[in-house]
Amino acid sequence: MKPSIPSGTRDFSSSDMLKRNYIFNTIKRNFELFGYAPIETPAMEKITTLTGKYGNEGDQLIFKILNSRIHESKKKDELTKEFELSLHQSRNTHVLTEKALRYDLTVPFARYVVMNQHQLTFPFKRYQIQPVWRADKPQRGRYREFFQCDADVIGSNSLVNELDLISLVDICFFELNLPVKLKFNNRKILTALAQVINAPDKIIEITVAIDKLDKIGKDGVNKELLENGLNESAIATLQPIIEFSGNNQEKVNVLNQIVGQNETGKKGIEEINYLLNNLKALSINHIEIELDITLARGLTYYTGTIFEAKANAGDFTPSILGGGRYDDLTGIFGLKNMSGVGISFGIDRIFDVMNELNLYPESVNKGTTTKVLLTHFGEAEQHHCLQLAQSLRVNGINCEVYAEISKIKKQFEYADKKQISFVIIVGSNEMQSKKYSLKNLGSGEQVELDLNEIIDKLK
Amino acid sequence: MKPSIPSGTRDFSSSDMLKRNYIFNTIKRNFELFGYAPIETPAMEKITTLTGKYGNEGDQLIFKILNSRIHESKKKDELTKEFELSLHQSRNTHVLTEKALRYDLTVPFARYVVMNQHQLTFPFKRYQIQPVWRADKPQRGRYREFFQCDADVIGSNSLVNELDLISLVDICFFELNLPVKLKFNNRKILTALAQVINAPDKIIEITVAIDKLDKIGKDGVNKELLENGLNESAIATLQPIIEFSGNNQEKVNVLNQIVGQNETGKKGIEEINYLLNNLKALSINHIEIELDITLARGLTYYTGTIFEAKANAGDFTPSILGGGRYDDLTGIFGLKNMSGVGISFGIDRIFDVMNELNLYPESVNKGTTTKVLLTHFGEAEQHHCLQLAQSLRVNGINCEVYAEISKIKKQFEYADKKQISFVIIVGSNEMQSKKYSLKNLGSGEQVELDLNEIIDKLK
């Protein structure tokens, strides 16, 4: 039988892994540069920890783990009856399953903070890079196992945190050489907009309609707003927002006219101004940063700033980062009044886009970590290679001695296929003279050097 | 409800993670130094890939994942009937579950090699560091989720690979500063021993009995051998082995007397001699390396060299590494005649031992990655700190600006609790003079420096 893997999951080859590690390491280094420290939580959580946190649809997508030794715990009849019952009610009961695979890193993080609240120093800044699992229908770019890569700070209201996160995003994508547009918004502006037009329950409809401007035009947007139950006067008030354009400061001026007198709106504008002024003063400008009033993700939990970044690569513009401020993340586990803000890098999407655009440095594209292969004409020469390898490794040079006694041609083929950059050739003359041929397989250049010269060249 | 995590699983705090990353990174760097490249496989494998590979007991410990949307796939009656049936036979059928969490990294590796045999370059050298899951009864030092950390080479018979692996183990534990004894044996010697005494099916009983020498003495061992069905003449032949002592070379001499005329024994001795001679010639001697004829792990699959390392720390000597050569790893998936050899670091045990002995360098013990906290006397000063932080980060110095406007005492307390080494203090005088107080919180030393001097000092 031909082996295979479950649909929606992936193996990562060495060549993939070198690319993924390059992305992970770039982001990790910057997380630490900004004072975020790593934590990890288990792949399995209790089902009671996860259910009810992701809405009905989310709950359906949680992978549940079958209890081990279900035989022993109950009598057969009893078990069958409970199983039958479970089919009537929700999908599973605790007889069958009590544990599940984590669905994201946010709920486990909230659970961790609540469990460890007396040991942690607040504001608590953590990053976490681990896989999550969702029983989604697999399709291009959507996997059942994928990594999340989150940084959050909890226990601080200060906008310095938002500023830090934008700066962090800026430097990460700059270093990855990935063109990105970071959009941001503020939940308070959306709340205020809905208040000033007396339609506090219509936030989503308003943002969805306005977001269609490019596609359906101004008249189309207005028609949709009308269909969604907004009256003429409300729609008239929204006109400057629908025609929203210009740079970030010009947009703020428009907002000021419409929601500047509303208390929540005023607060939202203050927050946006704080960020814009500081971004300018601190020259945080590697990536494009745009205020977008139609950005309305996570409205059920975000309470202040909302972030989303898209790759800015021609027609291909997948969402690769999201985040925002929440005022009550840990409330679900009984710890109230902890405001926080966080971002989540969509690492698997970033990997896909970077592959598509081939944005990796040459060293990463090589597909191998081995710098040099030591080749030889026989057993004595191989033994000599082992001694040379020992010295190269002490000097931090990644190398392999070709393990078999084979024709030199076969040894070169191995180096070629693995895209190893250099080979050292050891024959009996080389053993005596202690001068070795070092060949660059890329350029074809070949030089005679002693061990120290080789070390200097490859280091 | 107080949240908790499933028994046998763990959260890792930032302080834990810094220690774990130190161990992981040390091993990773050396894997790559020896030409091993990373791969990753999914957490979930098809159940058909895993079952039948770990023996009956192992199969019982595999965590199975409940199929999602089992409702829709079958009618209720049908499902209940199959469930009832499944309770009679094995624990679960494919109605309930088709996927399971990986139990180790070896079977997924074999599956990967077979699936990708036409793309891979052989000998194929890979490392893999990922969690595995086992439904074992949790106890001290035994977890239901733990990491494996494996390096294997497949498609090569050469003993150069064994030598490389020993050298790799030697340098890893030397760098981790962990005292270790690496025991090795050769399956061929065990086979030969059983042959020369005409008891080919008694290998395990013989090694178990001899291994008890320290506890039950020579007479005890002989008594046990007799009870296990060995005759007087066989026991007499084994006497030099039971009294096995001296250095590795002296032990080889004894082996030579007993199994040197047996064909398999002769081959085994040759292999041991190759390793001992080269270990000496290459000065691989940071850790203690001992030939131990009672080492008999993995007898169902190892065919040549067998490894095991134990921490050598007084009374506390847990097994922290295992490995060996196998001639038919990929045969289970239909790819025959691929000989390989590998080792597996018991990372969670190593973590436990290193904690017990407190073997981490000071920088790792700190529990934070933040080097300096920027503190301030008000909003203007905080803004100034943001600019300083920008410059520090450009120079690779991990730092945080205290996010709230608070009393300086509170800011210092935050630095203290997080064990941040340095604080910079910015008041209005400092903003004007551009000379800042840099305080070392460990020594209490405080100096006035400008930004460039601070960068030089902290870099």
Coordinates of N, CA and C in Angstrom, one line a residue, chain A residues 251 328 400 436 445 453 455:
Chain A
K251 N -7.7 62.2 5.7 CA -8.8 61.3 6.1 C -9.2 61.6 7.6
D328 N -11.1 42.7 26.8 CA -11.6 41.7 27.8 C -11.2 40.3 27.3
E400 N 30.5 17.7 5.2 CA 30.2 16.2 5.2 C 31.4 15.6 4.6
Y436 N 45.3 21.0 -0.7 CA 44.1 20.3 -1.2 C 43.4 21.1 -2.3
E445 N 35.7 27.3 -10.4 CA 37.0 27.7 -10.0 C 37.6 26.7 -9.1
E453 N 44.2 27.9 5.0 CA 43.7 28.8 3.9 C 42.2 28.4 3.5
I455 N 40.0 27.1 5.6 CA 39.2 27.6 6.7 C 38.9 29.1 6.5

